[in-house]
PDB file of C-alpha atoms in Angstrom:
ATOM      1  CA  ASN A 607       0.000   0.000   0.000  1.00  0.00           C
ATOM      2  CA  ILE A 608       0.897   3.652  -0.453  1.00  0.00           C
ATOM      3  CA  TYR A 609      -0.036   6.268   2.164  1.00  0.00           C
ATOM      4  CA  LEU A 610      -0.832   9.845   1.197  1.00  0.00           C
ATOM      5  CA  GLN A 611      -1.044  12.455   3.961  1.00  0.00           C
ATOM      6  CA  LEU A 612      -2.712  15.851   4.036  1.00  0.00           C
ATOM      7  CA  GLU A 613      -3.191  18.384   6.839  1.00  0.00           C
ATOM      8  CA  LEU A 614      -6.175  20.578   7.622  1.00  0.00           C
ATOM      9  CA  ASP A 615      -4.870  23.516   9.668  1.00  0.00           C
ATOM     10  CA  ASP A 616      -8.207  24.136  11.409  1.00  0.00           C
ATOM     11  CA  VAL A 617     -11.022  21.586  11.319  1.00  0.00           C
ATOM     12  CA  SER A 618     -13.361  24.196  12.839  1.00  0.00           C
ATOM     13  CA  THR A 619     -13.141  26.597   9.882  1.00  0.00           C
ATOM     14  CA  ALA A 620     -14.769  25.570   6.594  1.00  0.00           C
ATOM     15  CA  SER A 621     -11.873  24.966   4.211  1.00  0.00           C
ATOM     16  CA  SER A 622     -10.130  22.532   1.865  1.00  0.00           C
ATOM     17  CA  THR A 623      -6.654  21.178   1.372  1.00  0.00           C
ATOM     18  CA  TRP A 624      -5.365  19.642  -1.857  1.00  0.00           C
ATOM     19  CA  LEU A 625      -2.887  17.046  -3.095  1.00  0.00           C
ATOM     20  CA  PRO A 626      -2.192  15.814  -6.645  1.00  0.00           C
ATOM     21  CA  SER A 627      -2.054  12.031  -6.757  1.00  0.00           C
ATOM     22  CA  PRO A 628       1.537  10.855  -7.336  1.00  0.00           C
ATOM     23  CA  CYS A 629       0.407   7.377  -8.437  1.00  0.00           C
ATOM     24  CA  THR A 630      -2.364   5.236  -9.899  1.00  0.00           C
ATOM     25  CA  GLY A 631      -4.427   3.140  -7.531  1.00  0.00           C
ATOM     26  CA  THR A 632      -7.570   2.751  -5.458  1.00  0.00           C
ATOM     27  CA  ILE A 633      -8.293   4.523  -2.170  1.00  0.00           C
ATOM     28  CA  THR A 634      -9.224   1.776   0.289  1.00  0.00           C
ATOM     29  CA  LYS A 635      -9.301   3.755   3.542  1.00  0.00           C
ATOM     30  CA  ILE A 636      -9.404   7.353   4.750  1.00  0.00           C
ATOM     31  CA  GLN A 637      -8.338   8.089   8.322  1.00  0.00           C
ATOM     32  CA  THR A 638      -8.200  11.268  10.376  1.00  0.00           C
ATOM     33  CA  ILE A 639      -6.404  12.024  13.629  1.00  0.00           C
ATOM     34  CA  LEU A 640      -7.396  15.023  15.699  1.00  0.00           C
ATOM     35  CA  HIS A 641      -4.730  17.212  17.337  1.00  0.00           C
ATOM     36  CA  GLY A 642      -6.927  18.554  20.163  1.00  0.00           C
ATOM     37  CA  ALA A 643     -10.479  18.596  21.494  1.00  0.00           C
ATOM     38  CA  ILE A 644     -13.284  20.234  19.504  1.00  0.00           C
ATOM     39  CA  THR A 645     -16.580  21.536  20.905  1.00  0.00           C
ATOM     40  CA  GLY A 646     -19.930  22.897  19.738  1.00  0.00           C
ATOM     41  CA  SER A 647     -20.750  20.428  16.967  1.00  0.00           C
ATOM     42  CA  ASP A 648     -19.275  17.439  15.187  1.00  0.00           C
ATOM     43  CA  ALA A 649     -16.861  18.191  12.332  1.00  0.00           C
ATOM     44  CA  GLY A 650     -17.666  16.696   8.937  1.00  0.00           C
ATOM     45  CA  ILE A 651     -14.809  15.673   6.635  1.00  0.00           C
ATOM     46  CA  THR A 652     -15.352  14.734   2.991  1.00  0.00           C
ATOM     47  CA  CYS A 653     -13.079  13.765   0.111  1.00  0.00           C
ATOM     48  CA  GLU A 654     -13.411  14.664  -3.575  1.00  0.00           C
ATOM     49  CA  LEU A 655     -11.466  13.496  -6.618  1.00  0.00           C
ATOM     50  CA  ASN A 656     -11.407  16.032  -9.441  1.00  0.00           C
ATOM     51  CA  GLY A 657     -14.460  17.702  -7.880  1.00  0.00           C
ATOM     52  CA  THR A 658     -16.584  14.554  -7.434  1.00  0.00           C
ATOM     53  CA  ALA A 659     -17.363  13.176  -3.979  1.00  0.00           C
ATOM     54  CA  VAL A 660     -15.817   9.858  -2.961  1.00  0.00           C
ATOM     55  CA  THR A 661     -18.728   7.521  -2.125  1.00  0.00           C
ATOM     56  CA  SER A 662     -18.689   6.390   1.535  1.00  0.00           C
ATOM     57  CA  GLY A 663     -15.615   8.567   2.091  1.00  0.00           C
ATOM     58  CA  ALA A 664     -17.177  10.956   4.625  1.00  0.00           C
ATOM     59  CA  ILE A 665     -15.960  11.031   8.213  1.00  0.00           C
ATOM     60  CA  THR A 666     -17.668  12.544  11.248  1.00  0.00           C
ATOM     61  CA  ILE A 667     -15.321  13.690  14.002  1.00  0.00           C
ATOM     62  CA  ALA A 668     -17.475  13.660  17.132  1.00  0.00           C
ATOM     63  CA  GLN A 669     -17.095  16.640  19.429  1.00  0.00           C
ATOM     64  CA  SER A 670     -18.444  14.767  22.460  1.00  0.00           C
ATOM     65  CA  GLY A 671     -15.463  13.384  24.354  1.00  0.00           C
ATOM     66  CA  SER A 672     -13.047  14.453  21.628  1.00  0.00           C
ATOM     67  CA  ALA A 673      -9.347  14.671  22.424  1.00  0.00           C
ATOM     68  CA  ALA A 674      -5.962  14.822  20.778  1.00  0.00           C
ATOM     69  CA  GLY A 675      -5.219  11.472  19.164  1.00  0.00           C
ATOM     70  CA  ASP A 676      -8.825  10.539  18.271  1.00  0.00           C
ATOM     71  CA  VAL A 677      -8.833   8.472  15.059  1.00  0.00           C
ATOM     72  CA  ASP A 678     -11.822   8.169  12.712  1.00  0.00           C
ATOM     73  CA  THR A 679     -12.018   6.024   9.567  1.00  0.00           C
ATOM     74  CA  SER A 680     -14.070   5.568   6.399  1.00  0.00           C
ATOM     75  CA  SER A 681     -13.954   2.888   3.706  1.00  0.00           C
ATOM     76  CA  PRO A 682     -14.708   4.403   0.279  1.00  0.00           C
ATOM     77  CA  SER A 683     -16.854   2.283  -2.025  1.00  0.00           C
ATOM     78  CA  ASN A 684     -17.006   4.193  -5.337  1.00  0.00           C
ATOM     79  CA  ASN A 685     -15.284   7.070  -7.185  1.00  0.00           C
ATOM     80  CA  ARG A 686     -12.051   6.113  -5.449  1.00  0.00           C
ATOM     81  CA  THR A 687      -9.745   5.407  -8.408  1.00  0.00           C
ATOM     82  CA  LEU A 688      -6.650   7.574  -8.799  1.00  0.00           C
ATOM     83  CA  ALA A 689      -4.614   8.426 -11.874  1.00  0.00           C
ATOM     84  CA  VAL A 690      -1.339  10.312 -11.710  1.00  0.00           C
ATOM     85  CA  GLY A 691      -2.334  13.935 -11.186  1.00  0.00           C
ATOM     86  CA  THR A 692      -5.855  13.299  -9.877  1.00  0.00           C
ATOM     87  CA  LYS A 693      -6.807  16.313  -7.748  1.00  0.00           C
ATOM     88  CA  ILE A 694      -7.494  15.018  -4.233  1.00  0.00           C
ATOM     89  CA  GLU A 695      -9.428  17.466  -2.052  1.00  0.00           C
ATOM     90  CA  ILE A 696     -10.130  17.037   1.664  1.00  0.00           C
ATOM     91  CA  ILE A 697     -12.906  19.313   2.926  1.00  0.00           C
ATOM     92  CA  THR A 698     -14.034  20.266   6.427  1.00  0.00           C
ATOM     93  CA  ASP A 699     -17.497  21.718   6.984  1.00  0.00           C
ATOM     94  CA  GLY A 700     -16.154  23.873   9.837  1.00  0.00           C
ATOM     95  CA  ALA A 701     -19.145  23.068  12.064  1.00  0.00           C
ATOM     96  CA  SER A 702     -17.143  22.550  15.266  1.00  0.00           C
ATOM     97  CA  THR A 703     -15.396  25.135  17.438  1.00  0.00           C
ATOM     98  CA  ASN A 704     -11.791  25.318  18.699  1.00  0.00           C
ATOM     99  CA  ALA A 705      -9.044  25.752  16.118  1.00  0.00           C
ATOM    100  CA  ARG A 706      -7.596  22.232  15.869  1.00  0.00           C
ATOM    101  CA  ARG A 707      -5.366  20.623  13.259  1.00  0.00           C
ATOM    102  CA  VAL A 708      -6.429  17.317  11.668  1.00  0.00           C
ATOM    103  CA  SER A 709      -4.105  14.956   9.829  1.00  0.00           C
ATOM    104  CA  VAL A 710      -5.673  12.890   7.038  1.00  0.00           C
ATOM    105  CA  VAL A 711      -4.139   9.681   5.673  1.00  0.00           C
ATOM    106  CA  LEU A 712      -5.402   7.981   2.522  1.00  0.00           C
ATOM    107  CA  THR A 713      -4.477   4.320   2.069  1.00  0.00           C
ATOM    108  CA  VAL A 714      -4.008   3.588  -1.637  1.00  0.00           C
ATOM    109  CA  THR A 715      -3.620   0.160  -3.213  1.00  0.00           C
ATOM    110  CA  PRO A 716      -1.413   0.780  -6.276  1.00  0.00           C
ATOM    111  CA  THR A 717      -2.371  -0.479  -9.725  1.00  0.00           C
TER     112      THR A 717
END
């Protein structure tokens, strides 16, 4: 497997971060790890490839009981195929409060 990592500087502010795919393959897992507690509301994370949502790729980071080191995972089921140069976008809805960084790791099975 190949692991691609992106960072969202603040999960509590609606924003995106981007990465061009360096390889061909299939995204088999998306994971997030929170770098501090969030409050207010859950944070929603989605993934798009060239502007199209990855099916079953959404992650909800729960604010209740959240803490640094919390890991959440999704298992994409469709629109998860990468070509070299595919535009990978990770999006946060910004619904939570507290400015916290989130690391995102995509597990890719190369083809």
